[in-house]
XYZ file of N, CA and C in Angstrom:
651
model
N 175.457 -94.983 88.620
C 174.500 -96.199 87.866
C 174.011 -95.497 86.516
N 173.432 -94.423 86.611
C 172.656 -93.873 85.532
C 173.745 -93.596 84.169
N 175.124 -93.136 84.644
C 176.306 -92.699 83.652
C 176.523 -94.370 82.912
N 176.470 -95.357 83.786
C 177.175 -96.636 83.443
C 176.210 -97.178 82.518
N 174.613 -96.966 82.829
C 173.725 -97.371 81.577
C 173.839 -96.513 80.676
N 174.144 -95.485 80.708
C 174.355 -94.645 79.082
C 175.396 -95.240 78.372
N 176.094 -95.461 79.173
C 177.923 -95.848 78.449
C 177.451 -97.469 77.798
N 176.811 -98.115 78.515
C 176.505 -99.380 78.032
C 175.686 -99.409 76.782
N 174.574 -98.534 76.785
C 173.757 -98.264 75.495
C 174.478 -97.656 74.425
N 175.530 -96.775 74.755
C 176.298 -96.167 73.331
C 177.090 -97.219 72.979
N 177.705 -97.832 73.833
C 178.936 -98.658 73.371
C 178.742 -100.063 72.906
N 177.530 -100.726 73.425
C 177.176 -102.024 73.136
C 175.854 -102.399 72.669
N 175.074 -101.716 73.029
C 173.587 -101.747 72.382
C 173.249 -101.444 70.984
N 174.030 -100.197 70.587
C 174.013 -99.943 69.001
C 174.773 -100.606 68.326
N 175.620 -101.239 68.720
C 176.475 -102.299 68.336
C 176.159 -103.802 67.978
N 174.625 -104.192 68.583
C 174.213 -105.550 68.702
C 173.787 -105.893 67.297
N 174.220 -107.178 66.398
C 173.822 -107.530 65.276
C 172.430 -107.930 65.529
N 171.561 -107.836 64.232
C 170.223 -108.642 64.676
C 170.044 -110.094 64.679
N 171.129 -110.602 64.163
C 171.043 -112.491 64.205
C 171.586 -112.969 65.853
N 171.934 -112.059 66.696
C 172.528 -112.168 68.239
C 171.499 -113.116 68.872
N 171.957 -114.132 69.218
C 171.120 -115.103 70.223
C 171.003 -114.370 71.841
N 170.412 -115.188 72.506
C 170.443 -114.330 73.973
C 171.670 -114.817 74.718
N 172.058 -116.118 74.358
C 173.456 -116.437 75.000
C 174.621 -115.745 74.596
N 174.455 -115.004 73.427
C 175.450 -114.282 72.651
C 175.376 -112.910 73.208
N 174.273 -112.651 73.616
C 174.055 -111.110 73.988
C 174.259 -111.227 75.509
N 174.217 -112.406 75.973
C 174.322 -112.063 77.624
C 175.894 -112.326 77.585
N 176.773 -112.765 76.952
C 177.969 -113.037 77.171
C 178.736 -111.622 76.802
N 178.215 -110.787 75.887
C 178.783 -109.590 75.445
C 178.485 -108.543 76.583
N 177.212 -108.827 77.175
C 177.150 -107.853 78.385
C 177.919 -108.130 79.553
N 178.200 -109.640 79.749
C 179.246 -109.600 81.005
C 180.767 -109.167 80.380
N 181.149 -109.274 79.004
C 182.785 -109.023 78.966
C 182.701 -107.218 78.834
N 181.227 -106.515 78.455
C 181.462 -105.181 78.725
C 181.565 -104.743 80.299
N 180.839 -105.635 81.013
C 180.486 -104.876 82.331
C 181.963 -105.494 83.072
N 183.011 -106.490 82.722
C 184.289 -106.383 83.010
C 185.149 -105.063 82.844
N 184.764 -104.967 81.502
C 185.677 -103.549 81.011
C 185.218 -102.374 81.779
N 184.119 -102.320 82.139
C 183.532 -101.097 82.614
C 184.040 -100.854 84.194
N 184.235 -102.023 84.611
C 184.695 -102.317 86.209
C 186.076 -102.059 86.622
N 186.911 -102.202 85.512
C 188.162 -102.146 85.383
C 188.765 -100.534 85.135
N 187.727 -99.893 84.949
C 187.757 -98.491 84.350
C 188.789 -97.671 86.216
N 189.607 -97.116 85.983
C 190.436 -96.507 86.443
C 189.669 -94.854 87.364
N 189.724 -94.990 88.665
C 189.226 -93.319 89.063
C 189.859 -93.194 90.176
N 190.284 -91.849 90.493
C 190.852 -91.565 91.527
C 189.856 -90.357 92.423
N 189.566 -91.025 93.733
C 188.783 -90.642 94.556
C 189.663 -89.964 96.004
N 189.555 -88.589 96.275
C 190.073 -88.154 97.124
C 191.876 -88.617 97.080
N 192.346 -88.410 95.953
C 193.896 -88.817 95.754
C 194.153 -90.407 95.790
N 192.989 -91.125 95.985
C 193.346 -92.840 96.015
C 192.910 -93.162 95.045
N 193.692 -93.936 94.039
C 193.662 -94.609 92.642
C 192.791 -95.694 93.345
N 191.771 -95.988 92.296
C 190.888 -97.156 92.467
C 189.905 -97.366 91.046
N 189.166 -98.535 90.864
C 188.518 -98.873 90.030
C 186.782 -98.293 90.354
N 186.348 -98.676 89.285
C 184.835 -98.455 89.225
C 184.399 -100.050 89.969
N 184.851 -100.992 89.651
C 184.119 -102.053 90.287
C 184.633 -102.168 91.936
N 185.778 -101.754 92.332
C 185.899 -101.429 93.879
C 185.059 -100.686 94.510
N 184.772 -99.363 93.828
C 183.890 -98.514 94.311
C 182.466 -98.971 94.291
N 182.047 -99.642 93.434
C 180.690 -100.416 93.687
C 180.328 -101.451 94.456
N 181.414 -102.185 94.684
C 181.693 -103.299 95.553
C 181.550 -102.223 97.163
N 182.335 -101.451 97.093
C 182.069 -100.838 98.980
C 180.698 -99.960 99.015
N 179.926 -99.843 98.091
C 178.630 -99.397 98.037
C 177.392 -100.236 97.430
N 177.056 -101.246 98.360
C 176.172 -102.321 98.103
C 174.673 -101.849 98.190
N 174.069 -102.427 97.405
C 172.615 -101.806 97.347
C 171.844 -102.536 98.824
N 170.825 -101.853 99.078
C 170.142 -102.491 100.208
C 169.350 -103.838 99.680
N 169.050 -104.542 100.655
C 168.510 -105.716 100.800
C 167.007 -105.135 100.091
N 166.242 -106.213 99.399
C 164.839 -106.176 99.392
C 164.000 -106.033 100.491
N 163.033 -105.078 100.578
C 162.087 -105.273 101.909
C 161.554 -106.485 102.061
N 161.077 -106.830 102.716
C 160.475 -107.913 103.256
C 158.682 -107.432 102.639
N 158.529 -106.262 103.300
C 157.185 -105.731 102.911
C 157.136 -104.930 102.086
N 155.661 -105.091 101.193
C 155.826 -104.055 100.142
C 155.987 -102.299 100.892
N 156.025 -101.659 100.047
C 156.272 -100.116 100.355
C 154.942 -99.421 101.046
N 155.052 -98.807 102.286
C 153.919 -98.445 103.117
C 153.033 -97.473 102.333
N 152.639 -97.773 101.206
C 151.473 -96.904 100.418
C 150.129 -97.363 100.986
N 149.514 -96.105 100.972
C 148.098 -96.044 101.630
C 146.863 -95.728 100.864
N 146.069 -96.745 100.640
C 144.957 -96.390 99.872
C 143.609 -95.729 100.403
N 143.487 -94.819 99.699
C 142.237 -93.771 100.586
C 140.915 -93.540 99.508
N 139.977 -93.939 99.991
C 138.366 -93.791 99.080
C 137.524 -93.358 99.919
N 136.770 -92.639 99.360
C 135.383 -92.127 100.071
C 134.033 -92.853 100.145
N 133.467 -92.868 100.681
C 132.289 -93.747 101.051
C 131.206 -92.966 102.053
N 129.885 -93.604 101.576
C 128.646 -92.930 102.577
C 128.108 -93.965 103.355
N 127.818 -93.665 104.522
C 127.521 -94.812 105.373
C 126.340 -95.289 105.141
N 125.674 -96.102 104.728
C 124.087 -96.658 104.876
C 123.354 -96.592 105.679
N 122.079 -96.428 105.665
C 121.366 -96.714 106.799
C 121.395 -97.466 107.668
N 122.174 -98.826 107.550
C 122.113 -100.052 108.300
C 123.593 -99.651 108.754
N 124.083 -98.549 108.925
C 125.506 -98.370 109.453
C 126.572 -99.284 108.770
N 126.594 -99.525 107.466
C 127.545 -100.359 106.799
C 128.220 -99.628 105.966
N 129.322 -99.739 105.747
C 130.289 -99.221 104.680
C 130.903 -99.915 103.420
N 130.316 -99.545 102.239
C 131.038 -100.893 101.219
C 132.436 -100.711 100.628
N 132.831 -101.403 100.607
C 134.599 -101.366 100.172
C 135.136 -102.313 99.814
N 135.248 -102.412 98.381
C 136.009 -103.748 97.554
C 135.109 -104.950 97.556
N 133.835 -104.643 97.400
C 132.873 -106.213 97.384
C 132.461 -106.592 98.363
N 132.628 -105.680 99.868
C 132.325 -106.087 101.236
C 131.747 -105.158 101.857
N 130.882 -105.354 103.098
C 130.460 -104.176 103.824
C 130.991 -104.077 105.057
N 131.392 -103.491 105.756
C 132.054 -103.283 107.196
C 131.076 -102.201 108.224
N 131.072 -102.446 109.096
C 130.081 -101.685 110.147
C 130.896 -100.531 110.591
N 129.844 -99.469 111.214
C 130.267 -98.694 111.726
C 129.318 -98.062 112.947
N 129.832 -97.254 113.577
C 128.669 -96.839 114.982
C 127.787 -96.297 114.416
N 126.562 -96.749 115.015
C 125.173 -96.267 114.744
C 125.140 -94.625 114.676
N 123.947 -94.185 114.079
C 123.787 -92.763 113.945
C 124.872 -91.901 113.145
N 125.427 -92.621 112.151
C 125.848 -92.050 110.867
C 125.411 -92.410 109.702
N 124.365 -92.447 109.375
C 123.699 -92.950 108.024
C 123.448 -91.344 107.290
N 124.341 -91.699 105.691
C 124.504 -90.659 104.718
C 125.699 -89.864 105.131
N 126.706 -89.951 106.246
C 127.777 -89.073 106.530
C 128.949 -90.039 105.609
N 129.657 -88.934 104.885
C 131.023 -89.216 104.345
C 131.995 -89.462 105.381
N 132.720 -90.579 104.507
C 133.851 -91.506 105.664
C 134.820 -91.495 104.607
N 136.529 -92.069 104.919
C 137.190 -92.304 104.280
C 137.288 -93.677 104.717
N 137.595 -94.700 103.739
C 138.153 -96.223 103.965
C 139.575 -96.218 103.738
N 140.528 -96.523 104.689
C 141.851 -96.249 104.772
C 142.619 -97.895 104.866
N 143.391 -98.011 104.339
C 144.005 -99.565 103.703
C 145.527 -99.459 103.333
N 146.483 -99.539 104.247
C 147.890 -99.382 104.134
C 147.923 -100.991 102.953
N 149.133 -100.858 102.106
C 149.096 -101.852 101.017
C 150.068 -102.896 101.809
N 149.551 -103.943 101.546
C 150.100 -105.398 102.183
C 149.745 -105.342 103.767
N 148.567 -104.751 104.058
C 148.235 -104.905 105.435
C 146.652 -105.456 105.788
N 146.455 -106.210 106.409
C 145.032 -106.848 106.598
C 143.918 -106.436 107.511
N 144.508 -105.005 107.882
C 143.672 -103.832 108.602
C 143.158 -103.090 108.019
N 141.583 -103.131 107.942
C 141.159 -101.771 107.452
C 140.701 -100.676 108.213
N 140.595 -99.541 108.020
C 140.192 -98.372 108.917
C 139.292 -97.676 108.341
N 138.485 -97.235 109.029
C 137.283 -96.231 108.494
C 137.360 -95.105 109.431
N 137.437 -94.199 109.051
C 137.785 -92.514 109.363
C 136.687 -91.701 108.994
N 136.840 -90.599 110.037
C 135.728 -89.354 109.417
C 136.581 -88.496 108.449
N 135.733 -87.425 108.136
C 136.609 -86.712 107.212
C 137.976 -85.928 107.904
N 137.636 -85.830 109.259
C 138.911 -85.070 109.937
C 140.043 -86.144 110.023
N 139.744 -87.529 109.567
C 140.729 -88.700 109.857
C 140.834 -89.166 111.355
N 139.636 -89.045 112.079
C 139.670 -89.896 113.484
C 138.986 -91.166 113.095
N 139.647 -92.071 113.533
C 139.313 -93.223 113.152
C 137.981 -94.076 113.616
N 136.742 -94.352 113.370
C 135.897 -94.459 114.217
C 135.668 -96.276 114.233
N 136.378 -97.032 112.975
C 135.976 -98.751 113.095
C 137.320 -99.005 112.420
N 137.699 -100.311 112.817
C 138.614 -100.915 112.353
C 138.563 -102.570 112.167
N 138.501 -103.203 110.970
C 138.273 -104.317 110.885
C 139.140 -105.202 110.107
N 139.221 -106.312 110.310
C 140.204 -107.282 109.359
C 139.574 -107.258 108.196
N 140.395 -106.990 106.900
C 139.997 -107.122 105.702
C 139.205 -108.420 104.893
N 138.189 -108.373 104.679
C 137.720 -109.676 104.274
C 137.984 -110.080 102.448
N 138.099 -111.074 102.134
C 138.638 -111.115 100.604
C 138.035 -110.472 99.392
N 138.527 -109.743 98.725
C 137.916 -109.092 97.780
C 136.822 -109.758 96.932
N 135.767 -108.962 97.176
C 134.333 -109.652 96.163
C 133.742 -110.592 96.915
N 133.853 -110.992 97.931
C 133.346 -112.183 98.539
C 132.058 -111.723 99.378
N 131.653 -110.308 99.147
C 130.221 -110.349 99.686
C 129.845 -110.384 101.091
N 130.832 -110.334 101.949
C 130.758 -110.763 103.388
C 130.210 -109.376 103.878
N 129.673 -109.287 105.174
C 129.302 -108.187 105.833
C 130.028 -108.503 107.545
N 131.147 -107.617 107.504
C 131.756 -107.669 108.717
C 131.316 -106.567 109.822
N 130.885 -106.999 110.890
C 130.162 -106.200 112.130
C 131.012 -106.503 113.192
N 131.640 -105.154 114.246
C 132.144 -105.542 115.028
C 131.101 -105.541 116.255
N 131.238 -106.541 117.177
C 130.295 -106.944 118.482
C 129.701 -105.637 118.812
N 130.565 -104.710 119.178
C 130.222 -103.367 119.859
C 129.305 -102.407 119.063
N 129.558 -102.443 117.610
C 128.707 -101.891 116.929
C 126.947 -102.737 116.751
N 127.186 -103.772 116.679
C 125.901 -104.451 116.882
C 125.204 -104.358 117.937
N 125.873 -104.091 119.277
C 125.091 -103.924 120.671
C 124.510 -102.563 120.393
N 125.524 -101.511 120.101
C 124.948 -100.075 120.097
C 123.566 -100.126 119.117
N 123.660 -100.591 117.909
C 122.824 -100.396 117.077
C 121.676 -101.089 117.415
N 121.503 -102.034 118.202
C 120.128 -102.671 118.833
C 119.646 -101.679 119.856
N 120.553 -101.060 120.479
C 120.312 -100.118 121.749
C 119.467 -99.043 121.171
N 120.011 -98.477 119.928
C 119.291 -97.242 119.180
C 117.930 -97.836 118.714
N 117.911 -98.899 118.238
C 116.718 -99.410 117.770
C 115.481 -99.551 118.694
N 116.151 -100.257 119.583
C 114.947 -100.089 120.774
C 114.536 -98.890 121.396
N 115.785 -98.104 121.521
C 115.368 -96.509 122.224
C 114.194 -95.978 121.227
N 114.080 -96.124 120.213
C 113.292 -95.402 119.310
C 111.954 -96.146 119.419
N 111.702 -97.117 119.696
C 110.344 -97.727 120.058
C 109.606 -96.877 121.165
N 108.411 -97.016 121.243
C 107.584 -95.943 122.511
C 106.024 -96.663 123.111
N 106.059 -96.381 123.991
C 104.939 -97.280 124.986
C 103.809 -96.545 124.773
N 103.534 -95.380 123.856
C 102.529 -94.386 123.998
C 101.341 -95.131 122.992
N 100.179 -94.691 123.355
C 98.995 -95.326 122.441
C 99.032 -95.148 121.041
N 98.741 -95.928 120.309
C 98.549 -96.094 118.735
C 97.861 -94.886 118.406
N 98.154 -94.136 117.073
C 97.412 -93.107 116.544
C 96.016 -93.524 116.709
N 95.087 -92.738 116.597
C 93.746 -92.992 116.217
C 93.354 -93.541 114.831
N 92.613 -94.373 114.344
C 92.282 -94.641 112.821
C 91.576 -93.278 112.067
N 91.935 -93.111 111.020
C 91.491 -91.696 110.174
C 90.384 -92.174 109.731
N 89.544 -91.299 110.104
C 87.917 -91.530 109.412
C 87.947 -90.822 107.915
N 87.465 -91.749 107.246
C 87.448 -91.486 105.518
C 86.122 -90.636 105.436
N 86.199 -89.182 105.200
C 84.768 -88.439 105.043
C 84.587 -88.443 103.364
N 83.638 -88.313 102.678
C 83.719 -87.829 101.459
C 84.051 -86.670 101.120
N 84.522 -85.811 100.083
C 84.594 -84.623 100.077
C 82.840 -84.171 99.904
N 83.209 -82.594 100.269
C 81.839 -81.875 100.481
C 81.881 -81.243 98.982
N 80.468 -80.531 99.142
C 80.221 -79.819 97.709
C 81.013 -78.928 97.378
N 81.742 -78.036 98.302
C 82.328 -77.319 98.187
C 84.020 -77.621 97.498
N 84.178 -78.785 98.216
C 85.409 -79.001 97.699
C 85.266 -79.768 96.250
N 84.665 -80.077 96.080
C 83.965 -80.692 94.474
C 83.975 -79.525 93.521
N 83.261 -78.693 94.082
C 83.407 -77.171 93.212
C 84.621 -76.685 92.914
N 85.327 -76.887 93.840
C 86.831 -76.328 93.831
C 87.693 -76.703 92.945
N 87.611 -78.301 93.242
C 88.291 -79.174 92.242
C 87.892 -79.038 90.884
N 86.426 -78.810 90.558
C 86.276 -78.586 88.993
C 87.107 -77.473 88.724
N 86.872 -76.270 89.361
C 87.335 -74.968 89.217
C 88.759 -75.352 88.957
N 89.850 -75.767 89.579
C 90.913 -75.719 89.459
C 90.968 -76.934 87.783
N 90.623 -77.504 87.746
C 90.606 -78.348 86.710
C 90.057 -77.825 85.364
N 89.639 -76.798 85.448
C 88.969 -75.807 84.370
C 87.659 -76.239 83.985
N 87.112 -77.068 84.769
C 85.619 -77.782 84.048
C 84.706 -76.592 84.527
N 83.254 -76.298 83.969
C 82.272 -75.657 84.470
C 81.884 -76.025 85.881
N 81.280 -75.167 86.457
C 80.870 -75.466 87.772
C 79.383 -75.969 87.875
N 79.287 -76.483 88.919
C 78.154 -77.383 88.941
C 76.774 -76.303 88.679
N 75.767 -76.718 88.242
C 74.427 -76.009 87.745
C 74.500 -75.203 86.555
N 75.894 -75.547 85.837
C 76.058 -74.370 84.679
C 74.953 -75.128 83.605
N 74.178 -74.034 82.739
C 73.663 -74.497 81.872
C 74.179 -75.425 80.556
N 75.541 -75.201 80.345
C 76.154 -76.164 79.421
C 75.907 -77.256 79.952
N 75.847 -77.904 81.135
C 76.081 -78.907 81.227
C 74.805 -79.435 80.983
N 73.439 -79.192 80.846
C 72.253 -79.689 80.518
C 72.012 -79.691 78.881
N 73.003 -79.423 78.218
C 72.638 -79.511 76.742
C 73.009 -80.717 76.174
N 71.978 -81.378 75.497
C 72.344 -82.702 74.964
C 72.306 -82.488 73.334
N 73.351 -83.445 72.810
C 73.707 -83.267 71.431
C 72.977 -84.483 70.818
N 72.042 -84.275 70.018
C 71.720 -85.958 69.230
C 72.512 -85.977 68.220
N 73.049 -87.206 68.080
C 73.949 -87.834 67.190
C 73.078 -89.095 66.194
N 71.750 -88.882 66.236
C 71.262 -89.924 65.011
C 71.337 -89.330 63.743
N 71.641 -87.829 63.620
C 72.100 -87.467 62.206
C 73.349 -87.964 61.681
N 74.212 -88.059 62.613
C 75.551 -88.215 62.303
C 75.495 -90.034 61.808
N 74.630 -90.569 63.023
C 74.908 -92.075 62.499
C 74.079 -92.153 61.047
N 72.904 -91.673 60.568
C 72.499 -91.823 59.253
C 73.702 -91.527 58.267
N 73.886 -90.550 58.383
C 75.038 -90.452 57.274
C 76.150 -91.165 57.485
N 76.671 -91.826 58.253
C 77.663 -92.930 58.736
C 77.008 -94.073 57.700
N 75.829 -94.561 58.141
C 75.268 -95.811 57.330
C 75.310 -95.596 56.036
N 74.919 -94.229 55.025
C 75.043 -94.128 53.906
C 76.479 -94.003 53.208
N 77.567 -93.957 54.297
C 78.621 -93.947 53.605
C 79.495 -95.246 54.085
N 78.875 -96.526 54.272
C 79.492 -97.749 54.707
C 79.401 -98.381 53.549
N 78.423 -97.873 52.422
C 78.409 -98.763 51.088
C 78.658 -97.669 50.256
N 78.951 -98.002 49.122
C 79.271 -97.107 47.868
C 78.214 -97.167 46.910
N 77.712 -96.269 46.468
C 76.350 -96.370 45.468
C 76.649 -96.742 44.152
N 76.062 -97.550 43.705
C 76.051 -98.102 42.031
C 76.169 -96.638 41.144
N 76.562 -97.140 40.079
C 76.701 -96.165 38.808
C 75.200 -95.567 38.765
N 74.312 -96.210 38.476
C 73.007 -95.886 38.351
C 72.360 -94.819 39.372
N 72.533 -95.176 40.651
C 72.108 -94.185 41.636
C 73.012 -92.962 41.588
N 74.366 -93.215 41.024
C 74.895 -91.492 41.190
C 74.617 -90.881 39.655
N 74.310 -91.427 38.738
C 73.326 -91.229 37.588
C 72.367 -90.157 37.802
N 71.311 -91.131 39.203
C 70.139 -90.152 39.267
C 70.253 -88.823 40.313
N 71.193 -89.446 40.760
C 71.674 -87.930 41.827
C 71.917 -86.878 40.759
């Protein structure tokens, strides 16, 4: 087949004129195929033609299902025991939040499998339409999740209410020390700065002096 394509490219494709129509081109290919099928060959001492050899080796029929390629992606289990894939969410058994799992889907198959890192299948669902935003849960996973949640509840007495107490003097002194502030009772805290002098200067600077006042000064 590869050699036949090579011969067709060398003997016909390179000689096709630019103004050839599709019908004319198809006719030229058909004539070339007849000539190539009539070529004589001798196989095991028996004379035959290329066309007879090709007829004795027919191609297989097109398969009904696509090639069984498998898509494999890694996902992380959510705290709600869900795995996101292709715009939808699928449930897994409880107790696996944060675990890395593999989502397996064979090409053309409507079944979606979820497996561990060792490829042990832990869930299997019918695949939802892409991007539909559905949450597909298995009944067994729902029951197991409810039991796990109920088992986490306790009949013990609630915790006692915490008593809010103001910080002690020692705690306040330590906080001031950590912030780099002077300790309580430091003489620097009793220094009082009089800002009246600065206020008087500011009042004088609010208005510009007249030329006469400047000369007097």
